[in-house]
Each structure stands twice: as structure tokens, then as C-alpha cells.
Coordinates of C-alpha atoms in Angstrom, one line a residue:
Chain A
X1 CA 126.4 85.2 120.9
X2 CA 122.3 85.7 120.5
X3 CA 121.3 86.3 116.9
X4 CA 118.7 88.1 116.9
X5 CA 115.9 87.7 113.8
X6 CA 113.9 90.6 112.9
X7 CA 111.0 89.6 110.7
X8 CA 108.5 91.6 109.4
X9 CA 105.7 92.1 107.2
X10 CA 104.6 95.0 105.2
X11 CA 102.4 96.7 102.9
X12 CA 104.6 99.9 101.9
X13 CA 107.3 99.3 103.0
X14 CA 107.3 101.3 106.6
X15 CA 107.5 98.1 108.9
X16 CA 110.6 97.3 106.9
X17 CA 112.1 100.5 108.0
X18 CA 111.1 99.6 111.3
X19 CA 112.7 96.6 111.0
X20 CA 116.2 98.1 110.2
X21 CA 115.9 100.4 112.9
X22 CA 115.8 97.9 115.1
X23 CA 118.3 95.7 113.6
X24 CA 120.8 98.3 113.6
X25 CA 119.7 99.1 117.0
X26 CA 120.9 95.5 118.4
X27 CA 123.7 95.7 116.3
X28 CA 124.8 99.0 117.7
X29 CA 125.2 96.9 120.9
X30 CA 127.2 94.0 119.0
X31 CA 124.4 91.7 118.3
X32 CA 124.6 89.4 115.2
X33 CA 121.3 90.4 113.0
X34 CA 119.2 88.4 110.7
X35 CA 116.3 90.7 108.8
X36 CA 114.3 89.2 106.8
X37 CA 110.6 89.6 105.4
X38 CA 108.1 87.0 106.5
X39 CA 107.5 85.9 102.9
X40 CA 111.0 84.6 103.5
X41 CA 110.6 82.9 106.7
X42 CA 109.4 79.0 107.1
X43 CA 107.8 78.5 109.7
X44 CA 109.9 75.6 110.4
X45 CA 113.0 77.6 110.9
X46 CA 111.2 79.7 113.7
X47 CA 111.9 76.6 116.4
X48 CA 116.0 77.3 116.1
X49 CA 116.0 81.3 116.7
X50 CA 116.5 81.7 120.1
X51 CA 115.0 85.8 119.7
X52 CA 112.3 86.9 116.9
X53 CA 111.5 90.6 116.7
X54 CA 108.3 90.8 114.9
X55 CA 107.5 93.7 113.0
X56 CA 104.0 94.5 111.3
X57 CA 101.6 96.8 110.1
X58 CA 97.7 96.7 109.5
X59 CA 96.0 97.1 106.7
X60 CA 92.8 97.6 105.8
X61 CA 90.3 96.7 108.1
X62 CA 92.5 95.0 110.9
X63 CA 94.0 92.8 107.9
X64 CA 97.4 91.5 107.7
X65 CA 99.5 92.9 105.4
X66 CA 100.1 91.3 101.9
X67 CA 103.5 89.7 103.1
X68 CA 102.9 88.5 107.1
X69 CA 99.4 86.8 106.1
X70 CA 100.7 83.6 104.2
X71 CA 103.3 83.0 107.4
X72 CA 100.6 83.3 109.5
X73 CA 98.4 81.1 107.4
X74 CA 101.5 78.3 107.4
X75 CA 101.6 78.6 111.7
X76 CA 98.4 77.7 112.1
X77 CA 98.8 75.0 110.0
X78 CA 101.7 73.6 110.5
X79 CA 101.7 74.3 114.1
X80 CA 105.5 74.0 115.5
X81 CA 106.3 73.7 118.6
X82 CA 107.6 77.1 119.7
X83 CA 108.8 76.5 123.6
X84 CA 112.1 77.8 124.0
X85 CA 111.2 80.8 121.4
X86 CA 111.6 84.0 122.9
X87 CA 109.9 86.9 120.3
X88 CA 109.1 90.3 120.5
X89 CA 106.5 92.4 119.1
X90 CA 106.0 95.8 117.2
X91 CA 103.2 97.3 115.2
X92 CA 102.4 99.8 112.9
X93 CA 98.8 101.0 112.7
X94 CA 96.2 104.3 112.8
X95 CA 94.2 104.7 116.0
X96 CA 91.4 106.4 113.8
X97 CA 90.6 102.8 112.8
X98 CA 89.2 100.6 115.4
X99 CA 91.2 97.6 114.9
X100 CA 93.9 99.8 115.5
X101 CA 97.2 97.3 115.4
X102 CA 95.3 94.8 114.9
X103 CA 97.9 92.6 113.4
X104 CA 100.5 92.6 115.4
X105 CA 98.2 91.3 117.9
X106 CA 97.0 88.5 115.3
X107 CA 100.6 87.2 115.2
X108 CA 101.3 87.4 118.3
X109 CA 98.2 85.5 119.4
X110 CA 99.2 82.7 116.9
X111 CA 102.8 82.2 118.4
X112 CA 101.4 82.7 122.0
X113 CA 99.3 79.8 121.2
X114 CA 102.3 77.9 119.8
X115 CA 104.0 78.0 123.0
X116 CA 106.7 81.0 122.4
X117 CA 107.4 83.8 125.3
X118 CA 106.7 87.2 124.6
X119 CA 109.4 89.6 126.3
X120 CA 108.8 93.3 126.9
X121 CA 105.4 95.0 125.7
X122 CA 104.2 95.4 122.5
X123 CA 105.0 98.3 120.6
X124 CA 102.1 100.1 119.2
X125 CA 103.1 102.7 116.8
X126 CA 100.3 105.3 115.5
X127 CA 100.4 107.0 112.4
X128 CA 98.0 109.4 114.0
X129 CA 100.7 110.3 116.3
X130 CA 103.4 112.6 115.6
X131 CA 106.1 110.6 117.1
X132 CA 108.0 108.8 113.9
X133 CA 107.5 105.5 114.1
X134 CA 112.0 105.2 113.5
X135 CA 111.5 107.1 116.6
X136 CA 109.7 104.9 118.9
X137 CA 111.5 102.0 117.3
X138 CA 114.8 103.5 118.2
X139 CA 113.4 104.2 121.9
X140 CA 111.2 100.8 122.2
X141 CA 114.5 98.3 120.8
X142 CA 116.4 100.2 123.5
X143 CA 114.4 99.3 126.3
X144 CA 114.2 95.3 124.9
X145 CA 118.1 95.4 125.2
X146 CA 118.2 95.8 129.2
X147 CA 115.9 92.7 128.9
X148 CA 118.0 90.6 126.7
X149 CA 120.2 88.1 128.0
X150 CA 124.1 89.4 128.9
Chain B
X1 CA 75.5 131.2 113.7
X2 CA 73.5 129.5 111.0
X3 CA 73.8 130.2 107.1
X4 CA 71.1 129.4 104.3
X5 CA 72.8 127.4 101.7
X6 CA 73.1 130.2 99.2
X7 CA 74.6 132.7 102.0
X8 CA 77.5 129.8 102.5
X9 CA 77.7 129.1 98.7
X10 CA 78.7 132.7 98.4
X11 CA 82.0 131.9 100.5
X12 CA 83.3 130.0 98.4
X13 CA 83.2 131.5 95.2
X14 CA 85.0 128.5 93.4
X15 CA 85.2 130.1 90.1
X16 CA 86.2 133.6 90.7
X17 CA 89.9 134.4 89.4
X18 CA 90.6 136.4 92.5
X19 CA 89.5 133.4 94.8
X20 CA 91.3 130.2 92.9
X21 CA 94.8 133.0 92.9
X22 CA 94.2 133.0 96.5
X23 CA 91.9 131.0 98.4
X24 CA 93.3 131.8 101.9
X25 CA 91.6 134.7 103.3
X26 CA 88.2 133.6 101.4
X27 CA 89.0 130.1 103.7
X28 CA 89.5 132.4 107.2
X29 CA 86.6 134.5 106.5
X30 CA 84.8 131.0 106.1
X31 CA 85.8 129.5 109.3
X32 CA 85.8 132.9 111.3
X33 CA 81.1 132.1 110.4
X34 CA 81.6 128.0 111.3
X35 CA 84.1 125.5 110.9
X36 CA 81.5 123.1 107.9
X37 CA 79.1 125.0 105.8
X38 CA 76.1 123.6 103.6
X39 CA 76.8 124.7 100.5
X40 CA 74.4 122.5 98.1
X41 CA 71.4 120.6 99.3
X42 CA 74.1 117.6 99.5
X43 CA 77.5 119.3 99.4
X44 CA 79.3 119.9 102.9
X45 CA 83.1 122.3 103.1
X46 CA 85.0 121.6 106.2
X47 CA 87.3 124.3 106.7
X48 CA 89.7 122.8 110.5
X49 CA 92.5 120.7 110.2
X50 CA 91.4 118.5 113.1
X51 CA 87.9 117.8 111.3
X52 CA 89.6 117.0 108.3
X53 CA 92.2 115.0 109.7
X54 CA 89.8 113.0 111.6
X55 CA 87.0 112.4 109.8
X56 CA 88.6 112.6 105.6
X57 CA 89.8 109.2 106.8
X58 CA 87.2 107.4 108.5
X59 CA 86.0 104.2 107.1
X60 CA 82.5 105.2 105.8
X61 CA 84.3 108.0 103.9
X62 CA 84.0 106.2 100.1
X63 CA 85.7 108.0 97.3
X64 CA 83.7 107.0 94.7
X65 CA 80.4 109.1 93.7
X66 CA 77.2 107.8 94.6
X67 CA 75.1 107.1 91.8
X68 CA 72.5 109.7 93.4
X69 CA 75.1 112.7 91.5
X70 CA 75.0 111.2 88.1
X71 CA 72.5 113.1 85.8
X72 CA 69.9 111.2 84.0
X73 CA 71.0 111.1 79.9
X74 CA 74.5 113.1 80.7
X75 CA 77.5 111.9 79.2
X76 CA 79.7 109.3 81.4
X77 CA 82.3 111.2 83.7
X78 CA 85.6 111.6 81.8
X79 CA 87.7 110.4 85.1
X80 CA 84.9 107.4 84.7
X81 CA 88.1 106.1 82.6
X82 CA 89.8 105.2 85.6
X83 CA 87.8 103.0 87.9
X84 CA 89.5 100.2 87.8
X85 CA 92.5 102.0 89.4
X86 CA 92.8 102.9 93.3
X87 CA 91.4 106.5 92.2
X88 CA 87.9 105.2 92.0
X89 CA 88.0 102.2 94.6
X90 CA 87.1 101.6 97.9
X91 CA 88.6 98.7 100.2
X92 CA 88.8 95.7 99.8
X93 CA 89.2 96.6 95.9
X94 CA 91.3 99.2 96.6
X95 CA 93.5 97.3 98.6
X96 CA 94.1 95.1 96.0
X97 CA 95.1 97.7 93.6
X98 CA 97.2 99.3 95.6
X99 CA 99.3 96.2 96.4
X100 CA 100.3 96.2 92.5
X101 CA 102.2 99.1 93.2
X102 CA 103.5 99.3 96.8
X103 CA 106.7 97.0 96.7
X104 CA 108.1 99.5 94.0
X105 CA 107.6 102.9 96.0
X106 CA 108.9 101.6 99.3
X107 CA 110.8 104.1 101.8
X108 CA 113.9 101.5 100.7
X109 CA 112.9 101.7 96.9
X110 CA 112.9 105.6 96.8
X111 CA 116.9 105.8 97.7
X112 CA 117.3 104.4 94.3
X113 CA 114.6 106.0 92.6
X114 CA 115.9 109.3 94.0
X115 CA 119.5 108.8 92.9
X116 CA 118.0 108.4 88.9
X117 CA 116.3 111.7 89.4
X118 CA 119.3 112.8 90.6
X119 CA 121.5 112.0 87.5
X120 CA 118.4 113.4 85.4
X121 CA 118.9 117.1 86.9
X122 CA 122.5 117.0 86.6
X123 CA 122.6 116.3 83.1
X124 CA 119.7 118.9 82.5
X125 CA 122.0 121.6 84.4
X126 CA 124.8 120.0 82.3
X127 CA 123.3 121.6 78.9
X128 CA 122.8 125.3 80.4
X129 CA 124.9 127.8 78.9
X130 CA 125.8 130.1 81.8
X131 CA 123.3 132.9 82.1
X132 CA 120.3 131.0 80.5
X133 CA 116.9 131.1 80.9
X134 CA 115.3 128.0 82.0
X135 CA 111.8 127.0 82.6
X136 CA 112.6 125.5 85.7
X137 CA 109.0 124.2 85.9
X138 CA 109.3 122.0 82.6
X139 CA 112.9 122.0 82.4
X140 CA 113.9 121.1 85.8
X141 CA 110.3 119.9 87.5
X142 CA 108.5 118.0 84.8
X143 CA 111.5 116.4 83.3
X144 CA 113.7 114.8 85.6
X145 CA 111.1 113.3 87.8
X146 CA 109.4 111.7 84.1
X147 CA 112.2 110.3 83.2
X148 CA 112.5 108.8 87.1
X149 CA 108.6 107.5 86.6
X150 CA 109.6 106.0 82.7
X151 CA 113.0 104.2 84.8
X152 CA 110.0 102.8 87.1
X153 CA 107.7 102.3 84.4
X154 CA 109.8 101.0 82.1
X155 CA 108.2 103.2 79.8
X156 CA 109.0 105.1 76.6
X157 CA 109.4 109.0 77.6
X158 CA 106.8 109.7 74.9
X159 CA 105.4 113.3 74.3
X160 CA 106.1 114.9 77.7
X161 CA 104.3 118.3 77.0
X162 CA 101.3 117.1 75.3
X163 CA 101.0 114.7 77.8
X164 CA 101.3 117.1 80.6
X165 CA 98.8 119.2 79.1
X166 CA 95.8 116.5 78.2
X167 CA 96.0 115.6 82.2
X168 CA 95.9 119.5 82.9
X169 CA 92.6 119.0 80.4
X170 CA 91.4 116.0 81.8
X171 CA 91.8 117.4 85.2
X172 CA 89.6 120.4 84.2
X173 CA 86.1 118.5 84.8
X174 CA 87.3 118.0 88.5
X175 CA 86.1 121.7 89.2
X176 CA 83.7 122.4 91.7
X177 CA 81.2 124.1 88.7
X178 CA 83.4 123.6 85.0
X179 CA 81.8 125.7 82.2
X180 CA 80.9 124.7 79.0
X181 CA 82.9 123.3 76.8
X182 CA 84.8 121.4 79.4
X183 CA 83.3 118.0 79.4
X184 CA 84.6 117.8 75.3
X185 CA 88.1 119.0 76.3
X186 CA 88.4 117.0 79.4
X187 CA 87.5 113.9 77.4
X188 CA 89.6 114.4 74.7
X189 CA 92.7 115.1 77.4
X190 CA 92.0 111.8 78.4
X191 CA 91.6 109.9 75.0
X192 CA 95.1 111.1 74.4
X193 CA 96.6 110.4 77.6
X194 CA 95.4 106.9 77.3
X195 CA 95.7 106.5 73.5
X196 CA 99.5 107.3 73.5
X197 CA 100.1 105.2 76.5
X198 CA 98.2 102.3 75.4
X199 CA 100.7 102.3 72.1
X200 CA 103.6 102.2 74.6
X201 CA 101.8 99.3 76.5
X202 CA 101.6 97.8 73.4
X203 CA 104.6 97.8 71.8
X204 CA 106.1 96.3 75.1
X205 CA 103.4 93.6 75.3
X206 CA 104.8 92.7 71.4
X207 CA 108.3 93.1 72.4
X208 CA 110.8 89.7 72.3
X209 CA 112.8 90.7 75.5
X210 CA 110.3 91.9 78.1
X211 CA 111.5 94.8 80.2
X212 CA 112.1 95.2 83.8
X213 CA 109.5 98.1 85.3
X214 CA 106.2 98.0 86.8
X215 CA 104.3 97.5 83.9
X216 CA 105.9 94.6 82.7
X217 CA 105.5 92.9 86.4
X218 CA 101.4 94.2 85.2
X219 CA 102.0 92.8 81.9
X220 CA 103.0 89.7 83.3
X221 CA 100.0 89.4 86.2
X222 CA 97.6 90.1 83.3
X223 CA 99.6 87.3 81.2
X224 CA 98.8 84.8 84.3
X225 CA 94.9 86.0 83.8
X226 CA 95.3 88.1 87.6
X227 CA 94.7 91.6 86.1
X228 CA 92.1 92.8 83.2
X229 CA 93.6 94.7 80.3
X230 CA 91.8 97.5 81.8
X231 CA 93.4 97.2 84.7
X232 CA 96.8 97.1 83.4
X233 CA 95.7 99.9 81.2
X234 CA 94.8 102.6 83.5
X235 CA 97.0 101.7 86.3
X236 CA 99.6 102.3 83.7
X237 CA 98.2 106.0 82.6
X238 CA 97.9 106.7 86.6
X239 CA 101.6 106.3 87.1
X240 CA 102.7 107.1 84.0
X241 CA 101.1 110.8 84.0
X242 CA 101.6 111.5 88.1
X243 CA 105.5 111.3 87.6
X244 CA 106.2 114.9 86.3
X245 CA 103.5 117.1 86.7
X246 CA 102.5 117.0 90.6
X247 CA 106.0 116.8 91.8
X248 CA 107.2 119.7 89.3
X249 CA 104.6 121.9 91.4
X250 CA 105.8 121.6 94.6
X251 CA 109.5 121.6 93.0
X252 CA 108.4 124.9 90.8
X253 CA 107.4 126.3 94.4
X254 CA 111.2 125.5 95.8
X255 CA 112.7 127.7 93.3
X256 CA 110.3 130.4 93.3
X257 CA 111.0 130.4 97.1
X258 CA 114.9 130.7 96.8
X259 CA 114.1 132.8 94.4
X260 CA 112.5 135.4 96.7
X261 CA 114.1 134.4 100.3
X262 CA 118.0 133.1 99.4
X263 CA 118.4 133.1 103.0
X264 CA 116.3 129.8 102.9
X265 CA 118.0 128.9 100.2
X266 CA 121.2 129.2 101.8
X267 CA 120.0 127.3 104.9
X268 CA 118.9 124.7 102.7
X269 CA 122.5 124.2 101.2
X270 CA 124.0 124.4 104.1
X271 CA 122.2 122.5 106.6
X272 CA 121.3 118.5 104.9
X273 CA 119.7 118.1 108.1
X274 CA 117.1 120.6 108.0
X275 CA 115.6 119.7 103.9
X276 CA 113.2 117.0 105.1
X277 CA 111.0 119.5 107.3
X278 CA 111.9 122.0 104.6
X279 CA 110.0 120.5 101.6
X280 CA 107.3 119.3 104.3
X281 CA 106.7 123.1 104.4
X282 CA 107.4 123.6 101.0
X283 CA 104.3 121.2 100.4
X284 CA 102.2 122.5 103.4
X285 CA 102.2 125.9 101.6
X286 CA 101.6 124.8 98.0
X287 CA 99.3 122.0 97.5
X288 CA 98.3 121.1 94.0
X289 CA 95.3 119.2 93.9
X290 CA 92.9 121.7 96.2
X291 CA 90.3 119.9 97.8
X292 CA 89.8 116.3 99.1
X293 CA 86.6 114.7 97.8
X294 CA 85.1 111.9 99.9
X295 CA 81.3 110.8 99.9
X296 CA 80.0 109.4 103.7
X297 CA 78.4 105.8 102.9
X298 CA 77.0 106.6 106.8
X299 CA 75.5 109.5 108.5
X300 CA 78.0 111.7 110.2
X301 CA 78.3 114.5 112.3
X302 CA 81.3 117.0 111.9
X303 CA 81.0 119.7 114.4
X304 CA 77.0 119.5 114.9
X305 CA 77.1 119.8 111.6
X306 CA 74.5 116.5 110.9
X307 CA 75.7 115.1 107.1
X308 CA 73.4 112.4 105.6
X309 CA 75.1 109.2 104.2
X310 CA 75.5 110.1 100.1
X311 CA 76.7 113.6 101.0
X312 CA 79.6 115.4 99.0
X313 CA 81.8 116.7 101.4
X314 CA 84.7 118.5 100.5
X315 CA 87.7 119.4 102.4
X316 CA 89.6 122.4 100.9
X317 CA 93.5 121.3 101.4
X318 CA 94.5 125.0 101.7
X319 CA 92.0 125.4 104.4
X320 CA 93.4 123.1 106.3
X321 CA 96.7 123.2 105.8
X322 CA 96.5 127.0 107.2
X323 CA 94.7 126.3 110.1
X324 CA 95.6 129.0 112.8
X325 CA 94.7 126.3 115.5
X326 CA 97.8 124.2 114.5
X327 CA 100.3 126.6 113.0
X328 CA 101.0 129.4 114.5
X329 CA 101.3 132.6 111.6
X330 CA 100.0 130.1 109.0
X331 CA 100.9 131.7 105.9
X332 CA 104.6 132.5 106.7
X333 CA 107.1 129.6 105.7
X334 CA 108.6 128.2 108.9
X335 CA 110.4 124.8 108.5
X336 CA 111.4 124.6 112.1
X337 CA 107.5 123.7 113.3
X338 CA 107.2 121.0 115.5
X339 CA 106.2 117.5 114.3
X340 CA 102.8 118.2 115.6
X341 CA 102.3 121.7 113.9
X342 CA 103.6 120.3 110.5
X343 CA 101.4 117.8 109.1
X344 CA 99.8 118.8 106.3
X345 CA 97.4 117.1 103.6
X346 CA 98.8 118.2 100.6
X347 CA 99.7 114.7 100.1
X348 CA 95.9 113.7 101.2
X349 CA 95.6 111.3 104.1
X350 CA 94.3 107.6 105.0
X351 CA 94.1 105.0 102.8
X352 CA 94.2 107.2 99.7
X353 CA 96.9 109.1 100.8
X354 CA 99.5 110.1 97.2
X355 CA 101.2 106.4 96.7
X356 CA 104.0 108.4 95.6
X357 CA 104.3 111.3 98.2
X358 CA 107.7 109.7 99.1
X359 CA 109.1 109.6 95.5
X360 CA 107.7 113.5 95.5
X361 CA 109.4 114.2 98.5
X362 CA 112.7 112.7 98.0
X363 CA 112.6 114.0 94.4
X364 CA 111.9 117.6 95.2
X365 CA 114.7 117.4 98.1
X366 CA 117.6 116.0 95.3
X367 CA 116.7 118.7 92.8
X368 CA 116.2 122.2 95.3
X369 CA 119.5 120.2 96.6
X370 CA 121.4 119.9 93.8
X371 CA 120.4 123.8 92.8
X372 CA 121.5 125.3 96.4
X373 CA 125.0 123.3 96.1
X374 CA 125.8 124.7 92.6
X375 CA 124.3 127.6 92.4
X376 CA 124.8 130.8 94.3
X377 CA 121.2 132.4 93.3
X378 CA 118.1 131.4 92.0
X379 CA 116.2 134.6 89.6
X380 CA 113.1 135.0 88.0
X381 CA 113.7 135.9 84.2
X382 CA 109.8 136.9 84.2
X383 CA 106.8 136.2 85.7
X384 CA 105.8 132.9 87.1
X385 CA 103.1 131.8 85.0
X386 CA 100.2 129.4 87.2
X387 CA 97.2 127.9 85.2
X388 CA 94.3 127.4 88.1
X389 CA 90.9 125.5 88.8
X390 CA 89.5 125.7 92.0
X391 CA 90.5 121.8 92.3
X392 CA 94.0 122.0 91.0
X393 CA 97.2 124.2 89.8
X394 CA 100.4 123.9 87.6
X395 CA 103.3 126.3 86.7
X396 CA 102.9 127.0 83.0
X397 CA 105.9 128.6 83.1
X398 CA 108.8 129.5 85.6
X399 CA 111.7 131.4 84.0
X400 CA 114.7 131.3 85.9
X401 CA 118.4 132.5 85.8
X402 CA 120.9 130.6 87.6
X403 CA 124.5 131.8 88.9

């Protein structure tokens, strides 16, 4: 059976909700979960998971939050090989901002690089929006289940 | 239509009794002439929720006052006591700040949080003869969602009523145009609020065992030389004096309103589903700070309205939050809005939106919850009593009779 790692990184706490959204979305469907913050997360360990749900906000001015940037920091540095990775991708941001999601596309850029496969589209949640983002989480994990392997 | 400055001062007459009781209709009149009005040479009032929305959050909108308003040989600002907190800073400061306290109001964190509050009310309904009186603002607002911050904290519970009334006297210098007199008693609000809790802060700095709050985690930062005593100081005060008083509004409001309409109050017991969207309202129709102060480090335009960078502009919360464009009979309570007619700003917006709106929230909905299970009515034993500024309100008293 897949497990399926959903990793995220916050700043207060909303992409963690996210996070167990979407974990108890793929557990609905009899997946094993893993959640876990990215502060928790070596890089090292990212090679084994065959599926990484990626879960961030922005903050600031297109920043990483506090607990995705040192994992990000550690990829570019340590640079595994990440063929055979399949992850996907959800963020968290405001559109008022022009670096709206920025993040999410920082981290995905870094494990694109890396060699891992991106399946479905990216969500983009907007706090500008009125759609709560457990909403669109629900919805988005939903439609990365018909994707996932039987 | 174009005003001269002193035709849309006179709209918002921000000291008048009449007007700070009830803003509303002063706000409609406003916006019925323009949606922004000049006010001052450099002040700015933008009445629509869509202005506000948009542009209160915009990058160039600092929160800090341009040296340009300081007057030459006046006394320092009271509320100059807490720049070193995320009251007075911009990003990436702010950002900073803010990151000592996020991991401890998290959507997860809260549950917990909400369940102490919880066990506070019940033990405060506990000691109530049937038939009492209660100041359900103090009583019942104030005190159970103190004790929740002290739990946080880690924090002594200290002199709840003085303290809520030096921040009431602090706050008091926040007015659009505060008489005389008010600088004095603002600053001595503060000296007290900061005097008693630095004690506190010392006493646990001294102590053998350290405890297990948020101040000792800023304790221990400031041990490791990451945070000024300054820092840990006022950080401290902020949190320390935000746990009662601007959540026991919004819950004062909750009983006043079963008070008057127990078929919301019976809706509320019986439908758990509904109380989310119910306080939402709640909070959309009783803001407590008034008006959202931000200061354009950029030239702007809101609605033609040209604003030069260093501008005050305010946004009156009540304005906005009754903005006929998004909800529909705005001054009638209505917790089944859609999601898009719903969002208000009483807990302010962007990056210095209230970093304990979800404590509030979750707070208010365990007490009002806890009242409409085990009690069949809600009275008033008297008059609510509401002490007022233009900037901000608190119940000074709220008798109530539960059975």
C-alpha cells in the first residue's frame, strides 16, 4: 500500500490544517498517512517516499515561512537525487500581494530541479477568496486521488 | 461631489456622545457624499468595504506614524511604549515578532486553549446562587478568557480590574482628538500596566523551576541573547492585557443579544453547527477597536481620491463592516450570510490582522455555548453600561440574571 507523506510548512498554523485535511482525505480512501512539519523532515529521507504532498504558505514578501525555509535551504545543499519521487503541491497565500503563492512555487521549483514528478496542478489557495482553504483542500486532495496509483 | 476639508470634518464628528453611541448612520450619511473624505490636510476616512479591504492591506500601508505627526517639544506618545512589539512594526521586523508568538495560537493550539476557557466559565457558573446578578462582562467575559491568556502566559492572574482599566486609560490617547488631561492618564495607564507585569516577569525570571508559557519560551530567547529585555517586556504586556478585555466585548455582545432575541439564543443551543457564522456576526456587528490606522509609505489612489505617501488614512471598522454593497440590511443580525457577505474587519486584516482572533472566536463560542446549554434565558438586571472613544469600546457593566 502507498504511504502517502504530507509535509508542510507554516507560519500560523493554517497550512497545518491544510495538511490534515488532506491527510484525512487519503485516509478516507484507506491510504496509510505520514504528516509531518518540514522542520521534521531530512532531506535525505525524501528519496524513499514514493508520494509527498507539499503544503505551504507565504509570508511576507513572497518568503517562506519560518518552518519550510531551512528544508529548503538543506535541498539545495545537499541536493538528493529525487527521480522516482512523485510529490504534490498546495499553497496558501493572498492575491493582494504580488508574489501571491510564492512559496509553494519556491519548493516546488527546488524538487523540480532535483529530478521529482509533480502530479496534478498546484493548488493555490487565496485568503482573498471566500472559499475556506479546508474547502478547496477537501475538493483539490479529491481530484489527486483519481490520479493516484490503484 | 467635492467637500472642503472642514465641510467633511464635520461628518465625522469623532467626539460627540451621540456619534461614538452610534456611528452608523453618521457613516451612511458619509458615504451617501463619497466613498474617502479629506478630513485634515493629511488625514483620509474611507468609508466601502471593498476600499478597505483592498487597500488597508497593501504593502506600502506602514502602521507606524511618520515622524512628519510628531509635534516639536510634545511629550513622547504613551503607545511609544510598545514599539518593539508587532503593534508598531512593519515587515521584516514585524515578521520577526510575530513568529515569537505564532506556534502558540495555531488553529490546532486553540482546541486546547479553548477547552481551559471552557473549565474557567463552568467553575464561574459553578459559584452562582440561582437568581444572581452577574456582571457577565467582568464575571463571565473578562475572567475566564484571563485566566486562558495567564495558562498561555504562564503568568500570575495579578490585578484583573485595575489592569483592565489602565489599558481602557492607555487606550484613551488613541482618539481621533483626546482632551486634556489625557496624555497624563493615558501614561500613567500604561506605567501600571507595565510596572505590575514587569514584577511578574521578574519574579519568574528569579524563579528555580522555570515555567512552561510563552514567556518563559521569551525568557529563555532573551537568556540565549535573541530578544532585548524590552522585547520580552512589552511582548509580554501585549498578550498579557489582550486576553480579557477585547474578547469580553464581543462575548458581553453574545449575552446582550440572547438577552434581547432568545430565539437566537435558542438556535445557537440547538444547532452546534451554525455558532461559527454566529459569532462571525456577532463580531461583524460589535467591533471594539473602531477604526484601522495605517499610514501609505507611497502615493495612492483610493477611488480618485489622490493620497500622498505620509498620509493618515483611517478606515472606520463600523463603516465597513455595514457596507450596504456587501450585506444586504446591514444593521440586522443575520448569521446565515454567505461566505462572501460575511467578512468583516473587526478582527482588522493583512498582516496585522488580531494574532488572537481565533483564541477570541473559539473563546466567545465555548462561553455563549456553555450559557445556551444550561440556561433557559439570558436577562438584563439593569442597564448595560458601555464606556466609549471614538477608537474603542468596553462594557463597564453588564448585569445579568440567568435561569
Amino acid at each position: 500500500m502507498t504511504v502517502v507523506h504530507v509535509l508542510y510548512g507554516t507560519e500560523s498554523g493554517n497550512a497545518e490544517m491544510v495538511a490534515d485535511d488532506i491527510a484525512a482525505a487519503f485516509g478516507d480512501q484507506g491510504y496509510e498517512t505520514v504528516t509531518a512539519e518540514l522542520t521534521d523532515v531530512d532531506v535525505s529521507d525524501l528519496a524513499a517516499m514514493e508520494i509527498a504532498v507539499f503544503v505551504s504558505s507565504t509570508y511576507g514578501e513572497g518568503g517562506l515561512p519560518e518552518t519550510a525555509a531551512p528544508f529548503h535551504d538543506a535541498l539545495l545543499t545537499e541536493r538528493p537525487d529525487l527521480s522516482g519521487v512523485r510529490f504534490a503541491a498546495f499553497g496558501l497565500g493572498d492575491s493582494i500581494y504580488e508574489t501571491f503563492n510564492n512559496a509553494i512555487e519556491t519548493i516546488r521549483a527546488a524538487l523540480l530541479e532535483l529530478g521529482a514528478e509533480q502530479i496534478g496542478t498546484t493548488a493555490k489557495h487565496d485568503a482573498a477568496s471566500t472559499t475556506p482553504a479546508t474547502e478547496l483542500a477537501d475538493a483539490w486532495a479529491r481530484e489527486l486521488l483519481t490520479l493516484m496509483p490503484a | 461631489m467635492s467637500l472642503t476639508i472642514e465641510e467633511a470634518s464635520a461628518l465625522f464628528p469623532w467626539n460627540d456622545e451621540k456619534f461614538r453611541a452610534d456611528p452608523y448612520p453618521a457613516y451612511e450619511r458619509a458615504r451617501a457624499i463619497a466613498p474617502v473624505h479629506r478630513t485634515t490636510e493629511n488625514t483620509y476616512v474611507v468609508l466601502n468595504h471593498a476600499d478597505t479591504t483592498h487597500n488597508a492591506k497593501l504593502p506600502c500601508m506602514r502602521i507606524a506614524e511618520p515622524p512628519s505627526f510628531a509635534t516639536v517639544g510634545e511629550h513622547p506618545h504613551p503607545w511609544t511604549a510598545f514599539d518593539n512589539t508587532v503593534l508598531s512594526k512593519d515587515a521584516p521586523e514585524h515578521t520577526r515578532m510575530r513568529r515569537l508568538t505564532n506556534r502558540w495560537l495555531t488553529p490546532k493550539m486553540i482546541g486546547t486553549w479553548a477547552r481551559l476557557t471552557h473549565d474557567f466559565t463552568v467553575e464561574a457558573l459553578g459559584r452562582l446562587a440561582p437568581g444572581e446578578v452577574v456582571d457577565a462582562h467582568f464575571d463571565l467575559g473578562v475572567m475566564p478568557t484571563h485566566l486562558t491568556m495567564c495558562r498561555i502566559l504562564d503568568m500570575p492572574v495579578g490585578d484583573v480590574e485595575g489592569m483592565f482599566w489602565a489599558l481602557w486609560d492607555a487606550m484613551l490617547i488613541n482618539a481621533t482628538a483626546p482632551g486634556e488631561g489625557i496624555h497624563a492618564r493615558s501614561l500613567a495607564g500604561m506605567n501600571f500596566m507595565f510596572a505590575e507585569t514587569e514584577r511578574y516577569v521578574r519574579e519568574k525570571q528569579t524563579a528555580e523551576e522555570p515555567g512552561n508559557g510563552l514567556v518563559d519560551e521569551l525568557l529563555a530567547a532573551h537568556g540565549r541573547g535573541e530578544l532585548t529585555w524590552r522585547e520580552v517586556l512589552e511582548t509580554t504586556v501585549l498578550l498579557y492585557m489582550s486576553g480579557g478585555p477585547n474578547p469580553a466585548y464581543l462575548i458581553g455582545a453574545g449575552f446582550k443579544l440572547f438577552a434581547e432575541r432568545p430565539d437566537l439564543m435558542a438556535e445557537f443551543r440547538e444547532k452546534p453547527e451554525i455558532r461559527d457564522a454566529f459569532i462571525n456576526e456577532l463580531a461583524r456587528l460589535n467591533p471594539v477597536e473602531l477604526i484601522i490606522t495605517r499610514f501609505p509609505n507611497e502615493d495612492i489612489e483610493i477611488q480618485g481620491v489622490h493620497i500622498p505617501a505620509g498620509s493618515c488614512i483611517k478606515y472606520p471598522i463600523g463603516a465597513a463592516n455595514r457596507d450596504p454593497a456587501i450585506f444586504e440590511n446591514p444593521n440586522e443580525f443575520d448569521h446565515n450570510r454567505p461566505p462572501e457577505a460575511s467578512r468583516n474587519l473587526t478582527f482588522g486584516l493583512g498582516t496585522h490582522a488580531c494574532a488572537g482572533q481565533l483564541l477570541a472566536r473559539a473563546e466567545t463560542s465555548v462561553i455563549l455555548g456553555l450559557i445556551a446549554e444550561r440556561y433557559s434565558s439570558v436577562e438584563l438586571a439593569g442597564d448595560p453600561l458601555e464606556v466609549r472613544t471614538d477608537r474603542l469600546v468596553a462594557f463597564d457593566k453588564l448585569p445579568v440574571r440567568l435561569s
